[in-house]
Amino acid sequence: MMMKLASSAQVPIHSTRLSATAPQPSVVRQRQCVKTRSAAEISLTTPSRTPKPLEQAELPLSPFEQLQEALARISPKPGKGTENPVLQGNLAPIRNEMYVQGLPVVEGVLPREINGMYMRNGPNPLHMPYASHHIFEGDGMVHAVRIKDGCANYCNTYVDTYKIDLERKAGRPIWGKFADMEGPIGVGIALLELVKIQTGLLDMSKGNGTANTNLEYHAGKLMALHEGDMPYQLYVTPEGVVRTVRRMDLGESWRDPTDHFTAHPKYDGATGNMHFFSYDVMTPQIKLGTLDPHGRLSYSLKVDLPGAAMIHDMAITPNFKVIFHFPLVFDPAALITENSLPLVFRENQPSRIGLVPHKATSQDEIQWFELPSFMTFHVANAWEEGPDGRYVEIYLLALRRLDMNAVEFKEDYLSIMHKVTLDRKTGSAHMRKLSSVAGDFPVTHPMMQGQRTRFAWTTITDPKDKLARNVGIAKFDMSSRAQQANNDACCAQIRYPAGCYGGESSYVPRNTNNPAAELNGEDDGFLVVYMHAEAESTTYMMVYDAQTMSNTPVAKVKLPQRVPYGFHGTYINNSQLMSLQAV
């Protein structure tokens, strides 16, 4: 179902069923592709989705919720409510949802090759928490820029999950906060959450995720992802209005209570398959899956683990799924014995990596490798080397220490690009640091996951910043020439102006809308990223040259409102955008 943009100022965004009665977003209309604008050029309607005050709530506050809230408020944990650093400044949530046409290009020119949509996901709590809050929490909000013919439109919207729909009706938070489940008081809060589930106040069969982590396109579907739930399918009109379609269903064989979908599936450009996994932080098991080029579940395998742990990412090679089992373990006893959250990093336990043949029918076919304790949230790429693919090389951002209880970032938690080499013949594993530059959120050429790639790009983290803000983009050369012992694999950097911070960038090959066109190298393309100017409280969409890594942007587009720092995003080209399914 395509929607032609009407001449009126209102365009529906929200509806899990694309209802014609969906609430209306704020809409700003501007002159198309202007360098500057004046107040006279803007008309703004009343913002939608304003949270209801408690006295107007449609759902009464249950005794279990009352007790949960009381316990959370008396907890001695610092950083409650708006005092929490992850709810201040540009980490604070925004309330407006809007669609804006004709964004001002204040520097440079938007390349004609970028004809599609750049979008990024992130946590944006609908209701402020009554006590603690963790940066991993917060309802998913998508910020999207439709780019066409050198012009840009903006849309932001919440992802309509079951959780947020219920909390809209209630006018308050319904789910207990992970951040409150710390220490002895956290035990009580966690038990009350179980009571709410058992009594039917929360229907877990409808999902409890926030859809706040990532966005991926596959087989005509755009998915908002969170590793504790199934994907939520989104639809985008040709003009760039984003709406939620539904919570996705992969079929009867993927409907166990612990069957979720990773926030970091891997698309294999050589086969058209998308590989993914599911895990539950309380269950010592991982379930692997593959979606075929048509989006159908074509493969699944359950794998037992020695203990329950948080598993955030994976990798692929032509012959293997690469899975990880890090010592970020689920330990409910730590609530009492360590006055901690139940997710604890155990530095005395090894990190394990498994190679799973793509067609494996039994977990006995998995080859496991061990390395001294480390943790990674994000993998850049992996591939096979040597005769008969004897070696598997994995490029990832590794950190040696981690504290899920930390309110502020510490230099000990920095992640650095490393290379892990697995020798399938001897069963040995080796890990080597490749750079001194700290960062995260790696991206590569979108069609080359599982294949030998020369380049990857990451954020650059300020090691002294207590909020771990990102001050630029690093480019890594992963070729053998750049991996000599005395050579830093970071080959170039883009640094934002002072007081400006960004997030994950998306790499857009110059031929993204014309795959037959030759590229002048694997890095012949653009990096698209949201950059926030703290002093102005203004966010810009920046387009940089990925090959030259010049600090001067190709284009700088001013957004109509600030975009809070978030997580992951994607770029979908024009043909993908036009292929999106509305049902």
Coordinates of C-alpha atoms in Angstrom, one line a residue:
M1 CA 0.0 0.0 0.0
M2 CA 1.6 3.3 -1.1
M3 CA 0.5 6.6 0.3
K4 CA 0.6 9.8 -1.8
L5 CA 1.5 12.8 0.3
A6 CA -1.6 15.1 0.5
S7 CA -1.5 18.8 0.3
S8 CA -2.8 19.2 3.8
A9 CA -0.4 19.6 6.7
Q10 CA -1.2 16.3 8.5
V11 CA 0.3 12.9 7.7
P12 CA -0.5 9.8 9.8
I13 CA 2.4 8.1 11.3
H14 CA 1.3 5.8 14.1
S15 CA -0.7 2.6 13.8
T16 CA 0.2 -1.1 14.2
R17 CA -2.4 -1.8 11.5
L18 CA -1.9 1.3 9.4
S19 CA -5.3 2.6 10.7
A20 CA -6.8 5.6 9.0
T21 CA -7.6 7.0 12.4
A22 CA -4.0 7.0 13.6
P23 CA -2.9 10.1 15.6
Q24 CA -1.4 12.9 13.7
P25 CA 2.3 13.9 14.0
S26 CA 3.6 17.4 14.0
V27 CA 4.4 18.5 10.5
V28 CA 6.8 21.3 9.4
R29 CA 6.8 22.4 5.8
Q30 CA 9.8 24.3 4.4
R31 CA 11.0 25.4 1.0
Q32 CA 12.7 22.5 -0.7
C33 CA 16.5 22.2 -0.3
V34 CA 17.2 25.7 1.0
K35 CA 20.5 26.8 2.6
T36 CA 18.8 28.9 5.3
R37 CA 15.3 29.5 6.6
S38 CA 13.3 32.0 8.5
A39 CA 10.6 31.6 11.1
A40 CA 8.1 32.8 8.5
E41 CA 8.8 29.8 6.3
I42 CA 7.7 27.3 9.0
S43 CA 4.3 26.2 10.2
L44 CA 4.1 23.8 13.1
T45 CA 1.0 22.0 14.4
T46 CA 0.4 20.8 17.9
P47 CA 2.8 17.9 18.9
S48 CA 1.1 14.5 19.1
R49 CA 1.6 11.7 21.6
T50 CA 1.9 13.9 24.7
P51 CA 2.0 11.5 27.7
K52 CA -1.1 11.5 29.8
P53 CA -0.9 12.7 33.4
L54 CA -1.4 10.0 36.0
E55 CA -4.9 11.2 36.9
Q56 CA -6.1 10.6 33.3
A57 CA -4.7 7.1 33.1
E58 CA -7.0 4.5 31.6
L59 CA -5.3 1.6 33.5
P60 CA -5.4 1.6 37.3
L61 CA -2.2 1.3 39.3
S62 CA -2.0 -2.3 40.6
P63 CA -0.9 -3.0 44.2
F64 CA 2.1 -4.8 42.7
E65 CA 3.1 -1.7 40.7
Q66 CA 2.6 0.5 43.8
L67 CA 4.9 -1.8 45.8
Q68 CA 7.5 -1.9 43.0
E69 CA 7.6 1.8 42.8
A70 CA 7.9 2.3 46.5
L71 CA 10.8 -0.2 46.7
A72 CA 12.6 1.5 43.7
R73 CA 12.3 4.9 45.3
I74 CA 13.9 3.9 48.6
S75 CA 16.8 2.1 46.9
P76 CA 20.1 3.7 47.8
K77 CA 21.4 3.6 44.2
P78 CA 22.5 7.0 43.0
G79 CA 21.4 8.8 39.8
K80 CA 17.6 8.5 40.2
G81 CA 15.1 10.2 37.8
T82 CA 16.4 13.2 35.9
E83 CA 19.6 13.2 38.0
N84 CA 20.7 10.1 36.0
P85 CA 23.5 11.1 33.6
V86 CA 21.9 9.0 30.8
L87 CA 18.7 11.2 31.0
Q88 CA 20.5 14.5 30.8
G89 CA 21.7 16.8 28.0
N90 CA 21.4 15.1 24.6
L91 CA 20.7 11.8 26.3
A92 CA 17.4 13.2 27.6
P93 CA 14.3 12.0 25.7
I94 CA 12.3 14.2 23.3
R95 CA 8.6 14.2 23.0
N96 CA 7.8 15.5 19.6
E97 CA 7.1 13.2 16.7
M98 CA 7.1 15.1 13.4
Y99 CA 7.4 14.9 9.6
V100 CA 9.4 17.8 8.0
Q101 CA 9.9 18.5 4.3
G102 CA 12.8 20.3 2.7
L103 CA 15.5 20.3 5.3
P104 CA 18.1 23.1 5.0
V105 CA 21.4 22.0 3.6
V106 CA 23.7 24.5 5.4
E107 CA 27.0 23.3 3.9
G108 CA 27.9 21.5 0.8
V109 CA 25.6 19.5 -1.5
L110 CA 23.7 16.3 -0.9
P111 CA 25.2 13.8 -3.4
R112 CA 22.8 12.6 -6.1
E113 CA 24.1 9.0 -5.6
I114 CA 22.5 9.0 -2.1
N115 CA 18.9 8.3 -3.1
G116 CA 17.2 6.5 -0.3
M117 CA 16.8 6.8 3.5
Y118 CA 19.2 7.1 6.4
M119 CA 17.7 6.1 9.7
R120 CA 18.9 5.5 13.2
N121 CA 17.3 3.8 16.3
G122 CA 17.8 4.6 19.9
P123 CA 16.2 4.6 23.4
N124 CA 13.7 7.4 24.1
P125 CA 11.6 6.7 27.2
L126 CA 7.9 7.6 26.7
H127 CA 7.6 8.2 30.4
M128 CA 10.4 9.3 32.7
P129 CA 11.3 6.6 35.2
Y130 CA 10.3 7.0 38.8
A131 CA 13.7 5.8 40.0
S132 CA 16.8 4.3 38.2
H133 CA 17.4 4.0 34.5
H134 CA 19.9 2.1 32.4
I135 CA 21.1 3.4 29.0
F136 CA 20.0 0.1 27.5
E137 CA 16.4 0.8 28.5
G138 CA 14.0 3.3 26.8
D139 CA 11.4 2.9 24.1
G140 CA 12.6 2.7 20.5
M141 CA 12.5 5.9 18.5
V142 CA 13.5 6.0 14.9
H143 CA 15.0 9.2 13.3
A144 CA 14.9 9.0 9.6
V145 CA 16.0 11.3 6.7
R146 CA 14.6 10.6 3.2
I147 CA 17.2 11.8 0.7
K148 CA 16.2 12.2 -3.0
D149 CA 17.5 14.4 -5.8
G150 CA 19.7 16.4 -3.4
C151 CA 16.8 17.2 -1.0
A152 CA 15.9 15.7 2.4
N153 CA 12.8 15.2 4.5
Y154 CA 12.8 14.2 8.2
C155 CA 10.6 11.9 10.2
N156 CA 10.8 10.6 13.8
T157 CA 8.5 8.2 15.4
Y158 CA 8.2 5.7 18.3
V159 CA 8.1 2.1 17.4
D160 CA 4.7 0.8 18.4
T161 CA 5.6 -2.1 20.6
Y162 CA 3.2 -3.9 23.0
K163 CA 5.1 -2.3 25.8
I164 CA 4.7 1.3 24.6
D165 CA 1.1 0.8 23.6
L166 CA 0.2 -0.4 27.1
E167 CA 2.2 2.4 28.7
R168 CA 0.5 5.0 26.5
K169 CA -2.9 3.8 27.8
A170 CA -1.7 3.8 31.4
G171 CA 0.0 7.2 31.2
R172 CA 3.0 5.8 33.2
P173 CA 5.7 3.1 33.2
I174 CA 4.2 -0.4 33.5
W175 CA 7.3 -2.6 33.3
G176 CA 9.8 -2.8 36.1
K177 CA 13.1 -1.3 35.3
F178 CA 16.2 -3.5 34.8
A179 CA 18.2 -0.7 36.5
D180 CA 16.1 -1.0 39.7
M181 CA 16.8 -4.7 40.0
E182 CA 20.0 -4.2 42.0
G183 CA 20.8 -5.4 45.5
P184 CA 18.4 -6.9 48.0
I185 CA 15.7 -4.4 47.1
G186 CA 16.1 -5.5 43.5
V187 CA 15.1 -9.0 44.4
G188 CA 11.8 -7.8 45.6
I189 CA 11.3 -5.7 42.5
A190 CA 12.1 -8.7 40.3
L191 CA 9.8 -11.0 42.2
L192 CA 6.9 -8.5 41.8
E193 CA 7.6 -8.4 38.1
L194 CA 7.1 -12.2 38.0
V195 CA 3.9 -11.8 39.9
K196 CA 2.6 -9.3 37.3
I197 CA 3.4 -11.8 34.6
Q198 CA 1.8 -14.7 36.4
T199 CA -1.4 -12.7 37.1
G200 CA -1.8 -11.6 33.6
L201 CA -1.0 -7.9 34.1
L202 CA 1.7 -8.3 31.5
D203 CA 1.1 -10.6 28.5
M204 CA 4.6 -11.8 27.6
S205 CA 3.3 -13.6 24.5
K206 CA 2.9 -10.1 22.9
G207 CA 6.5 -9.2 23.6
N208 CA 8.2 -7.1 26.2
G209 CA 11.0 -5.6 24.1
T210 CA 11.6 -1.9 23.3
A211 CA 12.7 -2.2 19.6
N212 CA 15.3 0.4 20.5
T213 CA 18.6 -1.1 19.2
N214 CA 19.0 -1.5 15.5
L215 CA 17.3 -1.3 12.1
E216 CA 17.8 -3.9 9.3
Y217 CA 16.3 -4.4 5.9
H218 CA 15.7 -7.9 4.4
A219 CA 13.4 -9.3 1.8
G220 CA 11.1 -6.3 1.5
K221 CA 10.8 -5.8 5.3
L222 CA 12.4 -3.1 7.4
M223 CA 12.9 -4.4 11.0
A224 CA 13.3 -2.5 14.3
L225 CA 15.3 -4.8 16.5
H226 CA 15.9 -5.5 20.2
E227 CA 17.5 -8.7 21.4
G228 CA 14.8 -9.4 24.0
D229 CA 11.9 -9.6 21.5
M230 CA 10.9 -10.3 17.9
P231 CA 11.4 -7.7 15.2
Y232 CA 8.9 -5.0 14.6
Q233 CA 8.2 -4.4 10.9
L234 CA 8.2 -0.8 9.8
Y235 CA 6.8 0.8 6.6
V236 CA 8.1 4.0 5.0
T237 CA 6.1 6.0 2.4
P238 CA 8.0 7.2 -0.7
E239 CA 8.2 10.6 0.9
G240 CA 9.7 9.3 4.1
V241 CA 6.9 9.0 6.6
V242 CA 7.7 6.0 9.0
R243 CA 5.1 3.9 10.6
T244 CA 4.9 0.6 12.6
V245 CA 3.2 -2.3 10.8
R246 CA 3.3 -5.2 13.3
R247 CA 5.4 -7.4 15.5
M248 CA 6.8 -10.1 13.2
D249 CA 6.1 -13.8 13.4
L250 CA 8.6 -16.4 11.9
G251 CA 6.3 -19.3 12.2
E252 CA 5.4 -22.1 14.6
S253 CA 9.0 -23.3 15.0
W254 CA 10.1 -19.9 16.4
R255 CA 7.4 -19.3 19.0
D256 CA 8.9 -20.6 22.2
P257 CA 8.8 -18.1 25.1
T258 CA 12.5 -17.6 24.8
D259 CA 12.6 -17.3 21.0
H260 CA 13.7 -13.7 20.2
F261 CA 15.8 -12.1 17.4
T262 CA 19.2 -10.6 17.7
A263 CA 19.8 -6.9 17.3
H264 CA 22.7 -7.7 15.0
P265 CA 21.7 -10.2 12.2
K266 CA 24.2 -10.7 9.4
Y267 CA 23.3 -10.4 5.8
D268 CA 25.2 -12.6 3.4
G269 CA 25.4 -10.7 0.1
A270 CA 26.7 -13.8 -1.7
T271 CA 23.7 -15.9 -0.9
G272 CA 20.9 -13.5 0.0
N273 CA 20.5 -15.2 3.4
M274 CA 20.2 -13.4 6.7
H275 CA 21.7 -15.2 9.7
F276 CA 20.6 -14.4 13.2
F277 CA 20.3 -15.9 16.7
S278 CA 18.1 -15.8 19.8
Y279 CA 19.1 -16.0 23.4
D280 CA 17.5 -15.4 26.8
V281 CA 19.7 -13.9 29.5
M282 CA 18.3 -16.4 32.0
T283 CA 18.6 -19.5 29.8
P284 CA 22.0 -21.3 29.1
Q285 CA 21.2 -21.7 25.4
I286 CA 21.4 -20.0 22.1
K287 CA 19.1 -20.7 19.1
L288 CA 20.5 -20.1 15.6
G289 CA 18.4 -19.2 12.6
T290 CA 18.6 -18.3 8.9
L291 CA 16.1 -16.3 6.8
D292 CA 16.3 -17.2 3.1
P293 CA 16.3 -14.5 0.4
H294 CA 12.5 -14.4 0.6
G295 CA 12.5 -13.8 4.3
R296 CA 11.3 -17.3 5.3
L297 CA 12.8 -19.2 8.2
S298 CA 14.9 -21.9 6.4
Y299 CA 17.1 -23.2 9.3
S300 CA 17.3 -23.4 13.1
L301 CA 19.5 -25.1 15.6
K302 CA 19.6 -25.0 19.4
V303 CA 23.0 -24.9 21.1
D304 CA 23.5 -25.5 24.8
L305 CA 25.9 -23.3 26.7
P306 CA 27.7 -23.8 30.0
G307 CA 25.9 -20.8 31.6
A308 CA 23.5 -18.0 30.8
A309 CA 25.1 -14.9 29.5
M310 CA 24.5 -11.7 27.5
I311 CA 25.3 -12.3 23.8
H312 CA 24.9 -9.2 21.7
D313 CA 26.5 -9.9 18.3
M314 CA 27.7 -12.6 15.9
A315 CA 29.7 -13.0 12.7
I316 CA 29.5 -15.1 9.5
T317 CA 32.0 -16.5 7.0
P318 CA 31.1 -18.4 3.8
N319 CA 31.0 -21.7 5.7
F320 CA 30.2 -20.8 9.3
K321 CA 28.1 -18.9 11.8
V322 CA 30.5 -17.5 14.4
I323 CA 28.9 -17.4 17.9
F324 CA 30.3 -16.0 21.1
H325 CA 29.9 -16.9 24.8
F326 CA 31.4 -14.2 26.9
P327 CA 31.6 -14.1 30.7
L328 CA 29.0 -11.4 31.1
V329 CA 26.9 -13.8 33.0
F330 CA 23.5 -13.9 34.5
D331 CA 24.0 -14.4 38.2
P332 CA 20.9 -13.6 40.3
A333 CA 22.9 -14.4 43.5
A334 CA 24.9 -11.3 42.8
L335 CA 21.9 -9.2 43.8
I336 CA 22.5 -10.3 47.4
T337 CA 26.2 -11.3 47.6
E338 CA 27.5 -8.3 45.6
N339 CA 24.7 -5.8 45.9
S340 CA 24.7 -5.7 42.1
L341 CA 22.6 -6.1 39.0
P342 CA 22.2 -9.7 38.0
L343 CA 24.5 -9.3 34.9
V344 CA 28.1 -9.5 36.1
F345 CA 31.3 -9.6 34.1
R346 CA 33.5 -12.5 35.5
E347 CA 37.2 -11.7 34.6
N348 CA 38.3 -15.0 35.8
Q349 CA 36.3 -17.0 33.2
P350 CA 37.3 -17.6 29.6
S351 CA 35.7 -16.2 26.5
R352 CA 34.5 -18.9 24.1
I353 CA 34.0 -18.7 20.3
G354 CA 32.1 -21.3 18.3
L355 CA 32.2 -22.1 14.6
V356 CA 28.9 -23.5 13.5
P357 CA 28.7 -25.0 9.9
H358 CA 25.8 -23.2 8.1
K359 CA 24.1 -26.6 7.6
A360 CA 24.9 -28.1 11.0
T361 CA 22.2 -30.5 12.2
S362 CA 23.7 -31.1 15.6
Q363 CA 25.5 -29.0 18.1
D364 CA 28.2 -31.7 18.1
E365 CA 29.4 -30.3 14.8
I366 CA 30.4 -27.0 16.5
Q367 CA 34.1 -26.3 17.1
W368 CA 34.8 -24.3 20.2
F369 CA 37.8 -22.1 21.0
E370 CA 38.8 -20.5 24.2
L371 CA 40.6 -17.2 24.9
P372 CA 41.4 -15.3 28.2
S373 CA 38.5 -13.3 29.4
F374 CA 37.3 -10.4 27.2
M375 CA 34.0 -8.9 26.1
T376 CA 32.9 -7.5 22.8
F377 CA 29.5 -6.0 22.0
H378 CA 30.2 -5.4 18.3
V379 CA 32.0 -7.3 15.5
A380 CA 33.3 -5.6 12.4
N381 CA 33.6 -8.7 10.1
A382 CA 35.0 -12.2 9.8
W383 CA 36.3 -14.4 6.9
E384 CA 38.3 -17.5 6.1
E385 CA 42.0 -17.6 5.2
G386 CA 44.5 -20.2 4.2
P387 CA 44.2 -23.6 2.5
D388 CA 40.7 -25.0 2.8
G389 CA 39.8 -22.1 5.1
R390 CA 42.0 -23.4 7.9
Y391 CA 42.0 -20.0 9.6
V392 CA 39.0 -17.9 10.6
E393 CA 39.9 -14.2 11.2
I394 CA 37.5 -12.1 13.3
Y395 CA 37.8 -8.3 13.6
L396 CA 36.0 -7.0 16.7
L397 CA 36.0 -4.2 19.3
A398 CA 37.2 -5.8 22.6
L399 CA 37.2 -4.6 26.1
R400 CA 38.9 -6.2 29.1
R401 CA 36.6 -4.9 31.9
L402 CA 33.0 -4.0 32.2
D403 CA 30.6 -3.0 35.0
M404 CA 26.9 -3.0 34.2
N405 CA 26.3 -1.1 37.5
A406 CA 28.4 1.9 36.5
V407 CA 26.6 5.2 36.3
E408 CA 29.5 6.9 34.6
F409 CA 31.9 5.7 31.9
K410 CA 35.5 4.8 33.0
E411 CA 38.6 4.6 30.8
D412 CA 38.9 0.9 31.8
Y413 CA 35.8 0.2 29.7
L414 CA 37.3 1.4 26.4
S415 CA 36.9 -0.9 23.5
I416 CA 39.7 -1.3 21.0
M417 CA 39.9 -3.0 17.5
H418 CA 41.4 -6.5 17.8
K419 CA 42.0 -9.4 15.4
V420 CA 41.2 -12.9 16.6
T421 CA 42.6 -15.8 14.6
L422 CA 41.1 -19.3 15.0
D423 CA 43.1 -22.3 13.7
R424 CA 40.6 -25.0 12.8
K425 CA 43.3 -27.6 12.5
T426 CA 45.0 -27.2 15.9
G427 CA 42.0 -25.8 17.8
S428 CA 44.1 -22.8 19.0
A429 CA 43.1 -19.2 19.2
H430 CA 45.1 -16.0 19.1
M431 CA 44.1 -12.4 19.8
R432 CA 46.0 -9.3 18.8
K433 CA 45.4 -5.6 19.4
L434 CA 45.4 -3.6 16.2
S435 CA 45.1 0.0 17.3
S436 CA 45.4 2.5 20.1
V437 CA 42.3 4.3 19.0
A438 CA 39.3 3.6 21.2
G439 CA 35.8 3.4 19.7
D440 CA 32.9 1.2 18.8
F441 CA 29.9 0.7 16.4
P442 CA 31.9 -0.8 13.5
V443 CA 30.5 -0.7 10.0
T444 CA 31.8 -2.2 6.7
H445 CA 30.6 -2.4 3.1
P446 CA 27.0 -3.6 3.6
M447 CA 27.3 -6.4 0.9
M448 CA 30.6 -7.8 2.2
Q449 CA 29.9 -9.4 5.6
G450 CA 31.7 -12.7 5.8
Q451 CA 34.1 -11.7 2.9
R452 CA 37.6 -10.4 3.1
T453 CA 37.2 -6.6 3.5
R454 CA 40.0 -4.0 3.7
F455 CA 38.2 -1.2 5.5
A456 CA 36.0 -0.7 8.5
W457 CA 34.8 2.4 10.2
T458 CA 34.1 3.0 13.9
T459 CA 33.3 5.8 16.3
I460 CA 36.1 7.5 18.2
T461 CA 35.4 7.6 21.9
D462 CA 36.8 10.3 24.1
P463 CA 38.6 8.3 26.9
K464 CA 38.2 11.1 29.4
D465 CA 34.5 11.7 28.8
K466 CA 32.3 10.3 31.6
L467 CA 29.4 9.8 29.1
A468 CA 31.7 8.0 26.5
R469 CA 30.6 10.5 23.8
N470 CA 32.1 10.1 20.4
V471 CA 34.3 12.8 18.9
G472 CA 34.7 11.5 15.4
I473 CA 35.0 8.5 13.0
A474 CA 38.0 6.2 12.6
K475 CA 38.9 4.3 9.5
F476 CA 40.7 1.0 9.8
D477 CA 42.8 -0.8 7.2
M478 CA 42.5 -4.5 7.9
S479 CA 44.8 -5.6 5.1
S480 CA 47.9 -7.6 5.9
R481 CA 50.1 -4.6 5.1
A482 CA 48.5 -2.6 7.9
Q483 CA 48.7 -5.3 10.4
Q484 CA 52.4 -5.4 11.0
A485 CA 53.4 -5.4 14.6
N486 CA 54.4 -1.7 14.8
N487 CA 51.7 -0.4 12.6
D488 CA 48.4 1.0 13.9
A489 CA 45.5 -0.2 11.7
C490 CA 43.7 3.1 12.2
C491 CA 44.7 4.8 8.9
A492 CA 42.5 7.9 9.0
Q493 CA 40.2 9.9 11.3
I494 CA 37.4 12.5 10.9
R495 CA 37.2 14.7 14.0
Y496 CA 34.0 16.7 14.7
P497 CA 34.3 20.4 15.7
A498 CA 34.8 21.1 19.4
G499 CA 31.7 20.5 21.4
C500 CA 30.1 18.3 18.8
Y501 CA 29.5 14.5 19.2
G502 CA 28.2 11.8 17.0
G503 CA 27.2 8.2 16.9
E504 CA 27.4 5.2 14.6
S505 CA 27.8 6.1 10.9
S506 CA 26.4 4.2 8.0
Y507 CA 28.7 3.5 5.0
V508 CA 26.9 4.1 1.7
P509 CA 28.8 2.8 -1.4
R510 CA 28.7 5.4 -4.3
N511 CA 27.0 2.8 -6.5
T512 CA 24.3 1.9 -4.0
N513 CA 21.5 2.7 -6.5
N514 CA 23.5 1.4 -9.5
P515 CA 25.3 -1.8 -8.4
A516 CA 26.6 -2.3 -12.0
A517 CA 28.7 0.9 -11.7
E518 CA 32.3 0.3 -10.8
L519 CA 33.7 1.7 -7.6
N520 CA 37.1 3.2 -7.3
G521 CA 37.9 0.9 -4.4
E522 CA 36.0 -0.7 -1.6
D523 CA 35.8 2.6 0.3
D524 CA 34.4 4.7 -2.6
G525 CA 31.4 6.0 -0.9
F526 CA 30.0 8.1 1.9
L527 CA 29.6 8.0 5.7
V528 CA 26.3 9.3 6.9
V529 CA 25.9 10.2 10.6
Y530 CA 24.0 12.4 13.1
M531 CA 26.2 14.9 14.8
H532 CA 25.0 17.0 17.8
A533 CA 26.3 20.5 18.5
E534 CA 26.0 20.7 22.3
A535 CA 26.2 24.5 22.6
E536 CA 23.5 25.0 20.0
S537 CA 21.4 22.0 21.1
T538 CA 21.2 21.3 17.4
T539 CA 21.6 18.1 15.5
Y540 CA 22.9 17.8 11.9
M541 CA 23.0 14.9 9.4
M542 CA 26.6 14.9 8.2
V543 CA 27.8 13.3 5.0
Y544 CA 31.5 12.6 4.7
D545 CA 33.7 11.2 2.0
A546 CA 34.6 7.7 3.2
Q547 CA 37.7 7.5 1.0
T548 CA 39.4 10.8 1.7
M549 CA 38.1 11.0 5.3
S550 CA 38.2 14.8 5.1
N551 CA 36.9 16.8 8.1
T552 CA 35.1 19.0 5.6
P553 CA 31.7 17.4 5.1
V554 CA 30.3 16.7 1.6
A555 CA 27.0 17.9 3.0
K556 CA 25.7 19.2 6.4
V557 CA 21.9 19.1 6.8
K558 CA 20.2 20.8 9.8
L559 CA 17.5 18.7 11.5
P560 CA 14.4 20.3 12.9
Q561 CA 15.0 19.1 16.4
R562 CA 17.8 17.5 18.4
V563 CA 18.3 13.8 18.0
P564 CA 19.3 12.2 21.3
Y565 CA 22.4 10.0 21.2
G566 CA 21.3 6.5 20.3
F567 CA 22.5 3.1 19.1
H568 CA 22.5 1.6 15.5
G569 CA 21.1 2.5 12.2
T570 CA 21.0 1.7 8.5
Y571 CA 20.8 3.1 5.0
I572 CA 18.3 1.7 2.6
N573 CA 18.6 2.5 -1.1
N574 CA 15.8 3.7 -3.3
S575 CA 14.9 0.3 -4.7
Q576 CA 14.8 -1.2 -1.2
L577 CA 12.6 1.7 0.0
M578 CA 10.1 1.2 -2.8
S579 CA 10.0 -2.6 -2.1
L580 CA 8.9 -2.2 1.5
Q581 CA 5.8 -4.2 2.4
A582 CA 3.0 -2.4 4.2
V583 CA 1.5 -5.7 5.5

